[in-house]
Coordinates of C-alpha atoms in Angstrom, one line a residue:
X1 CA 130.9 130.7 94.1
X2 CA 129.2 126.4 95.1
X3 CA 131.8 125.0 97.8
X4 CA 132.6 121.1 98.5
X5 CA 131.3 119.8 101.8
X6 CA 133.2 119.8 104.9
X7 CA 133.3 116.8 107.4
X8 CA 131.1 116.0 109.4
X9 CA 133.3 116.7 112.3
X10 CA 133.2 120.3 111.5
X11 CA 129.4 121.2 111.4
X12 CA 127.4 122.8 113.8
X13 CA 126.2 120.6 116.1
X14 CA 122.3 123.2 115.6
X15 CA 122.5 121.6 111.9
X16 CA 122.1 118.2 113.3
X17 CA 119.9 115.9 114.7
X18 CA 119.8 114.1 118.4
X19 CA 120.2 110.9 118.4
X20 CA 120.4 110.8 122.5
X21 CA 117.0 110.0 122.5
X22 CA 117.6 106.6 120.4
X23 CA 121.0 106.0 123.0
X24 CA 123.3 108.1 125.1
X25 CA 126.6 106.5 124.7
X26 CA 128.6 103.8 123.2
X27 CA 128.6 102.6 126.7
X28 CA 124.9 102.3 126.5
X29 CA 124.6 100.5 122.8
X30 CA 126.9 97.8 124.0
X31 CA 125.4 97.3 127.0
X32 CA 122.3 97.0 125.0
X33 CA 123.0 94.5 122.2
X34 CA 124.6 92.2 124.7
X35 CA 121.5 92.2 127.4
X36 CA 119.2 91.6 124.0
X37 CA 122.2 88.8 122.2
X38 CA 121.4 87.4 125.8
X39 CA 117.7 87.3 125.9
X40 CA 117.3 86.6 122.2
X41 CA 119.0 82.8 123.4
X42 CA 116.5 82.6 126.6
X43 CA 113.7 83.5 124.5
X44 CA 115.0 80.0 122.3
X45 CA 115.2 78.3 124.5
X46 CA 112.1 78.6 126.3
X47 CA 109.7 78.8 123.2
X48 CA 111.6 75.9 120.9
X49 CA 109.6 73.5 120.3
X50 CA 107.1 74.7 122.9
X51 CA 104.4 76.6 120.5
X52 CA 101.4 74.5 121.0
X53 CA 98.2 75.3 121.2
X54 CA 96.5 78.4 121.2
X55 CA 97.6 80.1 124.5
X56 CA 101.4 79.5 123.9
X57 CA 100.7 81.9 120.8
X58 CA 99.7 84.0 122.8
X59 CA 102.1 84.1 124.7
X60 CA 104.9 83.4 122.2
X61 CA 103.7 86.8 120.0
X62 CA 103.1 88.6 123.3
X63 CA 107.4 88.1 124.4
X64 CA 108.2 88.3 120.1
X65 CA 106.6 92.1 120.4
X66 CA 108.4 93.6 123.5
X67 CA 112.1 91.3 122.3
X68 CA 111.7 93.6 118.3
X69 CA 110.9 96.7 120.8
X70 CA 113.7 96.2 122.0
X71 CA 116.0 95.5 119.2
X72 CA 114.4 98.8 117.6
X73 CA 116.4 101.9 119.1
X74 CA 119.5 99.5 118.9
X75 CA 119.3 99.1 114.5
X76 CA 117.8 103.0 114.2
X77 CA 120.7 104.3 116.2
X78 CA 123.6 101.8 114.4
X79 CA 121.9 102.9 111.1
X80 CA 121.1 106.8 111.8
X81 CA 124.6 107.4 112.7
X82 CA 126.1 105.8 109.8
X83 CA 123.7 107.5 107.1
X84 CA 124.7 111.2 108.2
X85 CA 128.3 109.9 107.0
X86 CA 129.4 106.8 105.5
X87 CA 133.2 108.4 105.8
X88 CA 133.5 107.6 109.3
X89 CA 135.2 104.4 109.7
X90 CA 133.8 103.8 113.1
X91 CA 129.9 104.5 111.9
X92 CA 130.5 101.7 109.3
X93 CA 132.0 99.3 111.7
X94 CA 128.7 99.1 113.8
X95 CA 126.6 99.3 111.3
X96 CA 128.6 96.5 109.7
X97 CA 128.4 94.8 113.4
X98 CA 124.6 95.7 114.4
X99 CA 124.3 93.6 111.2
X100 CA 126.1 90.4 112.1
X101 CA 124.4 90.3 115.7
X102 CA 120.8 90.6 114.5
X103 CA 121.3 88.1 112.0
X104 CA 122.6 85.9 114.7
X105 CA 119.7 86.7 116.7
X106 CA 117.0 86.5 113.5
X107 CA 118.0 82.7 113.1
X108 CA 117.5 82.1 116.6
X109 CA 114.1 83.1 116.1
X110 CA 113.7 82.5 113.2
X111 CA 111.5 79.1 114.9
X112 CA 108.5 81.3 115.8
X113 CA 107.5 81.9 112.0
X114 CA 108.3 78.2 111.5
X115 CA 106.3 77.1 114.8
X116 CA 103.3 79.3 114.0
X117 CA 103.0 78.0 110.7
X118 CA 103.0 74.3 111.2
X119 CA 100.0 75.1 113.3
X120 CA 96.5 74.2 112.3
X121 CA 94.6 77.1 111.0
X122 CA 92.1 76.7 113.5
X123 CA 94.5 77.1 116.8
X124 CA 95.8 79.9 114.4
X125 CA 92.5 81.4 114.3
X126 CA 91.5 80.7 117.7
X127 CA 94.4 82.4 118.7
X128 CA 93.4 85.7 117.1
X129 CA 89.8 85.2 119.0
X130 CA 92.1 85.4 122.5
X131 CA 94.0 88.5 121.5
X132 CA 93.1 90.2 119.0
X133 CA 95.5 92.7 118.6
X134 CA 97.9 90.4 117.5
X135 CA 95.2 89.0 114.7
X136 CA 96.4 91.0 111.5
X137 CA 100.2 89.0 112.3
X138 CA 98.5 85.5 112.5
X139 CA 96.8 86.2 109.2
X140 CA 99.7 86.8 108.1
X141 CA 100.7 84.2 109.0
X142 CA 98.3 81.9 107.7
X143 CA 98.3 83.7 104.2
X144 CA 102.6 83.2 104.1
X145 CA 102.1 79.0 105.0
X146 CA 102.1 77.4 101.5
X147 CA 105.3 79.8 100.9
X148 CA 106.9 78.7 104.6
X149 CA 110.1 76.3 104.3
X150 CA 111.3 73.9 106.2
X151 CA 112.3 75.5 109.9
X152 CA 116.1 75.0 109.4
X153 CA 116.3 76.4 106.0
X154 CA 113.9 79.4 107.3
X155 CA 117.3 79.5 110.0
X156 CA 120.0 79.2 107.3
X157 CA 117.8 82.1 105.5
X158 CA 118.3 84.0 108.3
X159 CA 121.7 83.8 109.3
X160 CA 122.0 84.7 106.0
X161 CA 120.5 88.5 106.3
X162 CA 123.6 90.1 106.3
X163 CA 124.9 88.6 103.3
X164 CA 121.5 88.9 101.0
X165 CA 121.5 92.5 102.3
X166 CA 125.6 93.2 100.6
X167 CA 124.0 94.4 97.9
X168 CA 123.1 97.0 99.3
X169 CA 126.5 98.1 101.4
X170 CA 127.9 97.6 98.1
X171 CA 125.9 99.9 96.5
X172 CA 126.2 102.8 99.1
X173 CA 130.0 102.5 99.6
X174 CA 130.3 102.9 95.7
X175 CA 128.1 105.6 95.9
X176 CA 129.4 107.8 98.2
X177 CA 132.6 106.4 100.1
X178 CA 134.6 104.9 96.7
X179 CA 133.2 107.9 94.3
X180 CA 135.3 110.1 93.9
X181 CA 134.3 113.4 91.2
X182 CA 136.8 116.2 90.4
X183 CA 135.5 119.5 90.0
X184 CA 134.4 120.2 86.5
X185 CA 134.5 123.5 83.8
X186 CA 132.5 125.7 82.9
X187 CA 133.0 128.8 80.8
X188 CA 136.5 129.2 82.0
X189 CA 135.9 128.7 86.1
X190 CA 136.2 125.5 87.9
X191 CA 133.5 124.6 90.0
X192 CA 133.6 121.3 92.4
X193 CA 131.3 118.4 92.4
X194 CA 129.9 115.3 94.5
X195 CA 126.7 113.4 94.3
X196 CA 124.7 116.1 96.7
X197 CA 125.3 119.5 94.7
X198 CA 124.5 117.6 91.4
X199 CA 121.1 116.7 92.1
X200 CA 120.6 119.4 94.8
X201 CA 122.0 122.2 92.3
X202 CA 124.2 121.5 89.2
X203 CA 120.8 120.1 87.9
X204 CA 118.5 123.0 88.7
X205 CA 121.2 125.4 87.5
X206 CA 119.9 128.0 85.3
X207 CA 123.0 129.0 83.3
X208 CA 122.9 125.8 80.6
X209 CA 127.0 126.0 79.9
X210 CA 127.3 125.0 83.9
X211 CA 125.0 122.8 83.7
X212 CA 125.3 120.8 81.0
X213 CA 129.2 120.5 81.4
X214 CA 128.5 119.1 85.1
X215 CA 126.4 116.9 83.3
X216 CA 129.1 115.3 81.3
X217 CA 131.6 114.8 84.3
X218 CA 129.6 114.1 86.4
X219 CA 128.0 111.0 84.2
X220 CA 131.7 110.4 83.5
X221 CA 132.3 110.1 86.7
X222 CA 129.6 107.1 87.2
X223 CA 130.5 105.5 84.1
X224 CA 134.0 104.3 85.6
X225 CA 131.6 102.4 88.3
X226 CA 129.0 101.0 86.2
X227 CA 130.2 97.5 85.5
X228 CA 130.1 96.8 89.0
X229 CA 126.9 98.9 90.3
X230 CA 125.8 95.9 87.9
X231 CA 127.1 92.8 88.9
X232 CA 125.9 94.4 92.4
X233 CA 122.6 94.7 91.0
X234 CA 122.7 91.8 88.9
X235 CA 123.5 90.0 92.7
X236 CA 120.9 91.9 93.9
X237 CA 118.0 90.8 91.8
X238 CA 119.6 87.5 91.2
X239 CA 119.0 86.6 94.8
X240 CA 115.1 87.6 95.0
X241 CA 114.5 85.5 91.9
X242 CA 116.2 82.8 93.8
X243 CA 114.3 83.4 97.2
X244 CA 110.7 83.6 94.8
X245 CA 112.2 79.8 92.9
X246 CA 112.9 78.3 96.3
X247 CA 109.4 79.8 97.7
X248 CA 107.2 79.0 95.4
X249 CA 106.1 82.5 93.4
X250 CA 105.1 82.4 89.6
X251 CA 108.0 85.4 90.0
X252 CA 109.8 87.4 91.6
X253 CA 107.3 90.4 90.8
X254 CA 104.6 87.9 92.4
X255 CA 107.0 87.2 95.7
X256 CA 107.5 91.0 95.5
X257 CA 104.0 92.0 95.5
X258 CA 103.5 89.5 97.7
X259 CA 104.1 91.7 101.3
X260 CA 102.3 94.8 99.6
X261 CA 99.6 93.6 99.5
X262 CA 97.9 94.5 96.3
X263 CA 98.3 92.6 93.0
X264 CA 100.1 92.5 89.4
X265 CA 96.8 95.0 88.4
X266 CA 97.4 97.9 90.3
X267 CA 101.0 97.5 89.9
X268 CA 100.6 97.4 86.2
X269 CA 98.4 100.0 85.9
X270 CA 100.7 102.6 88.1
X271 CA 103.8 102.0 85.3
X272 CA 101.4 101.9 82.1
X273 CA 99.5 104.1 82.5
X274 CA 101.4 107.1 83.5
X275 CA 103.3 105.6 80.9
X276 CA 100.7 106.5 77.7
X277 CA 98.5 109.3 79.2
X278 CA 101.1 111.1 80.9
X279 CA 103.9 111.5 78.8
X280 CA 101.9 113.6 76.0
X281 CA 101.1 116.2 78.8
X282 CA 105.3 115.8 80.2
X283 CA 106.3 116.6 76.7
X284 CA 104.3 119.6 76.6
X285 CA 106.0 120.8 79.9
X286 CA 109.7 119.8 78.3
X287 CA 108.5 122.4 75.3
X288 CA 107.4 125.1 77.6
X289 CA 110.8 124.5 79.5
X290 CA 112.7 124.4 76.1
X291 CA 111.1 127.9 75.2
X292 CA 111.5 130.0 77.7
X293 CA 115.3 129.4 78.5
X294 CA 115.7 129.8 74.9
X295 CA 117.0 126.4 74.4
X296 CA 118.2 125.6 71.2
X297 CA 117.7 121.8 72.1
X298 CA 116.1 120.1 75.1
X299 CA 118.4 117.4 76.3
X300 CA 117.8 115.3 79.2
X301 CA 120.1 117.2 80.8
X302 CA 117.7 120.3 80.9
X303 CA 114.8 118.0 82.5
X304 CA 114.9 119.3 86.3
X305 CA 115.9 122.9 85.8
X306 CA 113.1 124.9 87.3
X307 CA 110.8 128.0 84.7
X308 CA 111.8 130.9 86.8
X309 CA 115.0 130.8 88.5
X310 CA 115.7 133.6 88.9
X311 CA 112.2 134.0 90.9
X312 CA 112.6 131.0 93.3
X313 CA 113.3 132.3 96.7
X314 CA 116.3 131.1 98.7
X315 CA 114.8 130.6 102.5
X316 CA 116.4 129.9 105.1
X317 CA 115.2 126.5 107.6
X318 CA 113.3 128.7 110.1
X319 CA 111.6 130.5 107.3
X320 CA 110.8 127.0 106.6
X321 CA 109.0 126.3 109.7
X322 CA 106.6 129.3 109.1
X323 CA 105.4 127.7 105.4
X324 CA 105.0 124.2 107.0
X325 CA 103.8 125.0 109.7
X326 CA 100.9 127.6 108.1
X327 CA 100.7 125.2 105.2
X328 CA 99.6 122.2 107.4
X329 CA 98.3 123.3 110.1
X330 CA 94.9 121.6 108.6
X331 CA 95.8 119.1 110.4
X332 CA 95.2 119.5 113.8
X333 CA 96.9 121.2 117.1
X334 CA 98.6 117.0 117.5
X335 CA 100.1 117.7 114.3
X336 CA 101.4 120.6 114.5
X337 CA 102.5 119.1 118.3
X338 CA 105.1 117.4 116.4
X339 CA 106.7 120.0 113.1
X340 CA 107.5 121.8 116.3
X341 CA 109.1 119.8 117.9
X342 CA 111.2 118.2 115.3
X343 CA 112.5 121.5 114.7
X344 CA 113.1 121.8 118.3
X345 CA 113.9 118.6 119.4
X346 CA 116.6 118.6 116.7
X347 CA 114.8 115.9 115.2
X348 CA 116.0 116.8 111.6
X349 CA 119.5 116.8 109.8
X350 CA 120.0 119.3 107.9
X351 CA 123.6 119.6 107.5
X352 CA 125.4 119.3 104.0
X353 CA 128.6 117.4 104.6
X354 CA 130.7 114.8 102.8
X355 CA 129.8 111.1 102.8
X356 CA 126.0 111.8 104.0
X357 CA 123.3 109.7 102.3
X358 CA 122.1 111.6 98.9
X359 CA 118.2 112.5 99.0
X360 CA 115.8 112.4 101.8
X361 CA 114.2 110.7 103.9
X362 CA 112.9 109.3 107.8
X363 CA 113.0 106.9 109.5
X364 CA 110.2 106.7 112.6
X365 CA 111.6 103.9 114.8
X366 CA 108.5 102.3 117.1
X367 CA 108.6 103.5 120.9
X368 CA 110.4 106.9 119.5
X369 CA 110.0 110.1 117.3
X370 CA 111.2 110.0 113.9
X371 CA 114.1 111.0 112.1
X372 CA 114.2 113.6 108.8
X373 CA 117.6 113.9 106.5
X374 CA 117.8 116.5 104.4
X375 CA 120.4 118.4 102.6
X376 CA 119.7 121.5 103.1
X377 CA 120.2 123.7 99.8
X378 CA 118.1 127.1 100.9
X379 CA 116.1 126.5 97.7
X380 CA 112.7 127.0 98.1
X381 CA 111.7 123.9 97.1
X382 CA 113.2 122.1 99.9
X383 CA 110.1 123.0 101.9
X384 CA 107.6 120.3 100.2
X385 CA 111.1 117.9 99.8
X386 CA 110.9 118.9 104.0
X387 CA 107.0 118.6 104.2
X388 CA 106.6 115.2 102.4
X389 CA 109.2 113.7 104.7
X390 CA 107.0 115.2 107.6
X391 CA 104.7 113.3 106.2
X392 CA 106.3 110.2 106.6
X393 CA 106.5 111.7 110.2
X394 CA 103.2 112.6 111.1
X395 CA 101.8 109.2 109.3
X396 CA 104.0 107.0 111.9
X397 CA 103.2 109.5 115.4
X398 CA 99.7 108.8 114.8
X399 CA 100.3 105.1 114.0
X400 CA 102.6 104.2 116.4
X401 CA 100.2 106.3 119.2
X402 CA 97.4 103.8 118.1
X403 CA 98.5 100.7 117.1
X404 CA 101.6 98.5 118.9
X405 CA 104.9 97.5 117.2
X406 CA 103.4 94.7 115.2
X407 CA 100.7 96.8 113.7
X408 CA 101.9 99.6 112.9
X409 CA 103.7 99.4 109.5
X410 CA 101.1 99.9 106.4
X411 CA 102.3 98.5 102.9
X412 CA 104.5 100.0 101.3
X413 CA 101.9 100.2 98.0
X414 CA 100.8 103.4 100.6
X415 CA 103.6 104.4 102.2
X416 CA 104.3 107.3 100.3
X417 CA 100.7 108.5 100.2
X418 CA 101.3 110.5 104.1
X419 CA 104.2 111.9 102.3
X420 CA 103.2 113.3 99.2
X421 CA 100.0 114.0 100.7
X422 CA 101.8 116.6 102.6
X423 CA 103.1 118.2 99.7
X424 CA 100.2 118.6 98.2
X425 CA 98.9 120.7 101.5
X426 CA 101.9 123.3 101.1
X427 CA 100.4 123.2 97.4
X428 CA 97.0 124.2 98.0
X429 CA 98.6 126.6 100.6
X430 CA 100.7 128.6 98.2
X431 CA 98.2 128.6 95.1
X432 CA 96.0 130.3 98.2
X433 CA 98.3 132.3 99.0
X434 CA 99.5 133.5 95.5
X435 CA 98.7 137.1 94.4
X436 CA 100.9 137.9 92.7
X437 CA 101.4 136.1 89.2
X438 CA 105.0 135.8 88.6
X439 CA 105.0 134.1 92.4
X440 CA 101.8 131.4 91.2
X441 CA 103.3 130.3 88.4
X442 CA 106.3 129.9 90.2
X443 CA 104.1 127.9 92.6
X444 CA 102.8 126.0 90.1
X445 CA 105.7 125.2 88.0
X446 CA 107.1 123.9 91.7
X447 CA 104.7 121.5 91.8
X448 CA 104.9 120.0 88.5
X449 CA 108.3 119.9 88.7
X450 CA 109.2 118.8 92.4
X451 CA 106.3 117.2 93.1
X452 CA 104.8 115.9 90.1
X453 CA 108.2 115.5 87.9
X454 CA 109.8 113.7 91.0
X455 CA 107.2 111.3 92.0
X456 CA 105.2 110.4 89.3
X457 CA 108.5 111.5 86.3
X458 CA 111.1 109.9 87.8
X459 CA 110.2 107.3 90.1
X460 CA 107.5 105.7 87.4
X461 CA 110.5 105.7 85.0
X462 CA 112.5 104.1 87.2
X463 CA 109.4 101.2 87.9
X464 CA 109.2 100.5 83.8
X465 CA 112.6 100.1 84.1
X466 CA 112.7 98.2 86.6
X467 CA 109.5 95.9 85.0
X468 CA 111.5 95.0 82.2
X469 CA 115.0 93.9 84.5
X470 CA 112.9 91.7 86.3
X471 CA 111.1 90.1 83.5
X472 CA 114.7 90.0 82.6
X473 CA 115.9 88.0 85.2
X474 CA 112.1 85.9 85.9
X475 CA 113.1 84.0 82.1
X476 CA 116.6 82.7 83.5
X477 CA 118.8 86.1 82.4
X478 CA 121.3 88.2 84.1
X479 CA 122.0 92.1 83.0
X480 CA 125.3 93.5 83.0
X481 CA 126.1 97.1 82.5
X482 CA 125.0 97.2 78.9
X483 CA 122.0 95.4 79.6
X484 CA 120.7 97.9 81.9
X485 CA 121.6 101.1 79.8
X486 CA 120.0 99.9 77.1
X487 CA 117.0 99.5 79.2
X488 CA 117.5 102.9 80.5
X489 CA 117.7 104.6 77.3
X490 CA 114.6 102.5 76.6
X491 CA 112.5 104.0 79.2
X492 CA 113.3 107.3 79.2
X493 CA 113.1 107.6 74.4
X494 CA 109.2 105.6 75.0
X495 CA 107.9 108.1 77.1
X496 CA 110.2 111.8 76.0
X497 CA 109.3 110.6 72.8
X498 CA 111.3 113.7 70.3
X499 CA 110.6 116.1 72.9
X500 CA 113.8 116.1 74.5
X501 CA 116.8 114.8 73.8
X502 CA 118.0 111.2 75.7
X503 CA 121.7 112.6 75.6
X504 CA 125.1 110.7 76.2
X505 CA 124.7 109.7 79.9
X506 CA 120.9 109.9 81.0
X507 CA 121.1 106.1 80.0
X508 CA 124.0 105.9 83.2
X509 CA 121.0 106.9 86.2
X510 CA 119.7 103.5 86.8
X511 CA 123.0 103.9 89.1
X512 CA 121.4 106.7 91.2
X513 CA 118.8 105.1 92.5
X514 CA 119.0 103.1 96.1
X515 CA 115.3 102.2 95.7
X516 CA 116.2 99.6 93.4
X517 CA 117.8 97.4 96.3
X518 CA 113.6 98.1 98.2
X519 CA 112.0 95.9 96.2
X520 CA 109.1 97.0 94.0
X521 CA 109.2 100.7 95.3
X522 CA 110.2 103.4 93.3
X523 CA 106.3 102.2 91.3
X524 CA 104.6 103.3 95.1
X525 CA 105.9 106.8 94.7
X526 CA 103.1 107.1 92.0
X527 CA 101.0 105.1 94.0
X528 CA 100.7 106.9 96.4
X529 CA 100.6 110.6 95.1
X530 CA 97.2 109.3 93.0
X531 CA 95.7 108.4 96.6
X532 CA 97.0 112.1 98.0
X533 CA 96.1 113.8 95.1
X534 CA 92.8 112.7 95.2
X535 CA 92.4 113.2 98.9
X536 CA 94.0 116.6 99.2
X537 CA 91.1 117.4 96.9
X538 CA 88.2 116.5 99.2
X539 CA 90.3 118.2 101.8
X540 CA 90.6 121.4 99.4
X541 CA 86.2 121.0 99.1
X542 CA 85.1 119.8 102.2
X543 CA 87.4 120.9 105.1
X544 CA 87.5 119.4 108.6
X545 CA 85.4 115.6 107.3
X546 CA 88.4 115.1 105.1
X547 CA 91.0 115.9 106.9
X548 CA 88.6 113.7 110.1
X549 CA 89.0 110.7 107.5
X550 CA 91.8 111.1 107.0
X551 CA 93.9 111.7 110.9
X552 CA 91.6 107.8 110.6
X553 CA 93.7 106.1 107.6
X554 CA 97.4 107.4 109.8
X555 CA 96.7 105.9 112.7
X556 CA 95.1 102.5 111.6
X557 CA 98.9 102.4 110.7
X558 CA 99.1 98.2 109.0
X559 CA 95.7 97.4 110.3
X560 CA 94.4 97.5 106.4
X561 CA 95.4 96.5 103.1
X562 CA 96.7 99.5 101.0
X563 CA 92.7 99.1 98.9
X564 CA 90.7 99.3 102.6
X565 CA 92.5 102.5 103.0
X566 CA 92.0 104.7 100.6
X567 CA 88.1 103.6 100.4
X568 CA 88.4 104.6 103.8
X569 CA 89.7 108.1 102.4
X570 CA 87.9 107.5 99.7
X571 CA 89.2 106.8 97.8
X572 CA 88.7 103.6 95.2
X573 CA 92.1 102.4 93.5
X574 CA 90.1 99.4 92.5
X575 CA 89.6 101.3 89.1
X576 CA 91.2 103.6 86.8
X577 CA 89.7 106.7 87.9
X578 CA 91.9 108.2 90.1
X579 CA 94.9 107.6 88.6
X580 CA 93.5 109.5 85.3
X581 CA 91.6 112.2 87.5
X582 CA 94.8 113.0 89.0
X583 CA 96.7 112.3 85.2
X584 CA 94.1 114.9 84.1
X585 CA 94.9 117.5 87.4
X586 CA 98.5 117.5 86.0
X587 CA 97.5 118.2 82.9
X588 CA 95.8 120.9 83.9
X589 CA 98.4 122.6 85.5
X590 CA 99.9 122.6 82.3
X591 CA 97.6 124.3 81.6
X592 CA 97.5 127.2 83.3
X593 CA 101.8 127.0 83.6
X594 CA 101.4 128.1 79.4
X595 CA 98.6 130.3 80.0
X596 CA 100.3 132.1 82.8
X597 CA 103.3 132.2 80.9
X598 CA 101.6 134.0 78.3
X599 CA 100.3 136.4 80.8
X600 CA 103.7 137.4 81.9
X601 CA 104.8 137.7 78.8
X602 CA 102.8 139.8 77.9
X603 CA 103.0 142.8 80.3
X604 CA 107.1 142.5 79.6
X605 CA 106.0 143.3 75.7
X606 CA 103.9 145.6 77.0
X607 CA 106.3 147.8 78.9

C-alpha cells in the first residue's frame, strides 16, 4: 500500500539535491544579499543620468551584467530551498524577503532600460558595433522603445514586482500548504491522497475502482478551493491585461507573445491544427485503452492509465542512469560528462516528501550547474521525465558555456525543444533495442502516454483553454470559477468528442497547472516537441551531422529567434509541414499499438 509522504527533515540526504555550490551557509547568504544591496545603490548613483553616448552604453551594460550575475545564486537558493518544502517557515520567509529585496533592487536599476530607451537608435546601434556581445540585448531595447513607459512609471512597476507576482505565490500556497487531502476509500480499503500521489500514482492505477475513487476524492478537494483559486487567477490575468494596455499592445496575447519573438500565426497554428488534426488519433487511442482494459465506458479519469500496467518495469534511480546514458550517448562525451555529474554531484532532488512542489522542473542558474526537481516513483516512465529535465540541463550547460548571461536564454517558444528531444532519443533507443513484442508495445505506448499525451494533449488543451480566457480578458471581462469550469469543459469535450466521458471534476483541471501563471507557456510544449520530433528523425537517419547541428543550436542560447534556431536544426516552423508531419507520426504510433495489441491477443488465443 502506498504511504503518505514523510516530512522533509526525515528524507535521506542522498535523495536530495545539494544547494551548497550556490550558497554554502545562511551566513553567506545574508552577507551576500546585503553586499548586493549596497552595490546596486552604488551602481544607481554612478550611472543615473550619465548614459549619454555609445561608450557609456557599453560601460553601463558591462557593469549591469556583472551585477545581475552576482544576484543569480541568491535568487536560485531562495527559490529552490522553498520548492522542496513549501511548509518550511524559514524557507517561506527567506523567499518572501528575497522577493521584496529583488523588487527594491529592480526599482533602483530600472533607470538602465529607461535611459537606454531614451537614447537615439543610432547611438544604441553604434554601441552594439563597439561591443557585439551586447548586440542582442540592445536590439531588444530598440524593439521595446514603443512600449517603454515614463521612467518613474517603470521604477514604480519594478518596485511592485513582488506584488505583481503574488498570484503565483498564492496559488502555490493554496495548493501545497493549505490544501489537505483526507484518505479515500475503494474496495473496502483506505488509501492516502495528496497532489503527488494522485499525479504520480493514482492517475496511473490499473484498478478502475481505486483510480476513479481517487479522481473523485481529488476533485472534491479541488472544488472546495475553486473560488479562491479562480479569484487568484483572475487577479493574475487582469494584471497582465492592465500591463498590456499600459504598454500600448493591441491585446494581452500580443503582449505575452512579444518576448517569445513569435507572432499569432505560430501561436494559433499550434493550437488549431492539433485540436482538429490530432483529436481523431487520440480518440482512437482512448478507445484502444478502453478495449484493452475492458471498460464499459471511457472516462476522463481513465486517460492516464498505461496500456499494459502489469508489464511496466519498476526501476531504481541507479538503473535510470544506465538507461539515460545509453539513450543519450549519441550527444557526445561532454553531454555524457554532464549526466554523470548530475547523479554523482547531487544535481537532482529525487525525494518524495510532504510540501514538495509537484511535477518536475530544471532550474539552470547562470554560472552554476543546473538543478532538477522530480518525485521519483520508481515507475519506468519516470526515466522519460528525467531525460526531459536533463534536456533542459544540457541546453543551458551548452548555452552558458558559449554565451554571456544576457545572451544565454532563448525564447520560451523554443525552451521545450531540447527537453522533448531527450524524450525522443530515449524512445528511439528503447524501440531500437526492443526485441520482445510486449516490450515494444510498452515502449510505443509510453511514447504516446508520456511524451505526446503530456506535451501534445495535456499542455495543448491547457493552451486552448488559456486562449479562451485571454479572449474574454481582452474583451473587458473577468473570469470566476463557474466561467473557468465551463471553458475547460468545452475544450475537453471538443477534443475528445464521444470517445471519452468528461466526468464531473474534469473541468477542475485548470486548478492543477502552475504554467497559467507564466504567460503563454502551455502551448510551447507542443511547439518544442514539434521541432524535436523532426530533429530526432534527422538524427536517426543522418547520424552525427544532425547531432552536430543540434549541439550548435543548444550553444546558440538566446542569440537567435525560435524560427532561426529551428532553421539551424533543419526545421521550418513558419509552415504547417513540421506540425502535420509530427501529428502523422503520432497517428503512425497509434497504428502500431493497434497492430501490436492484435498480435499479442492472437498469441494469447493460440495458447
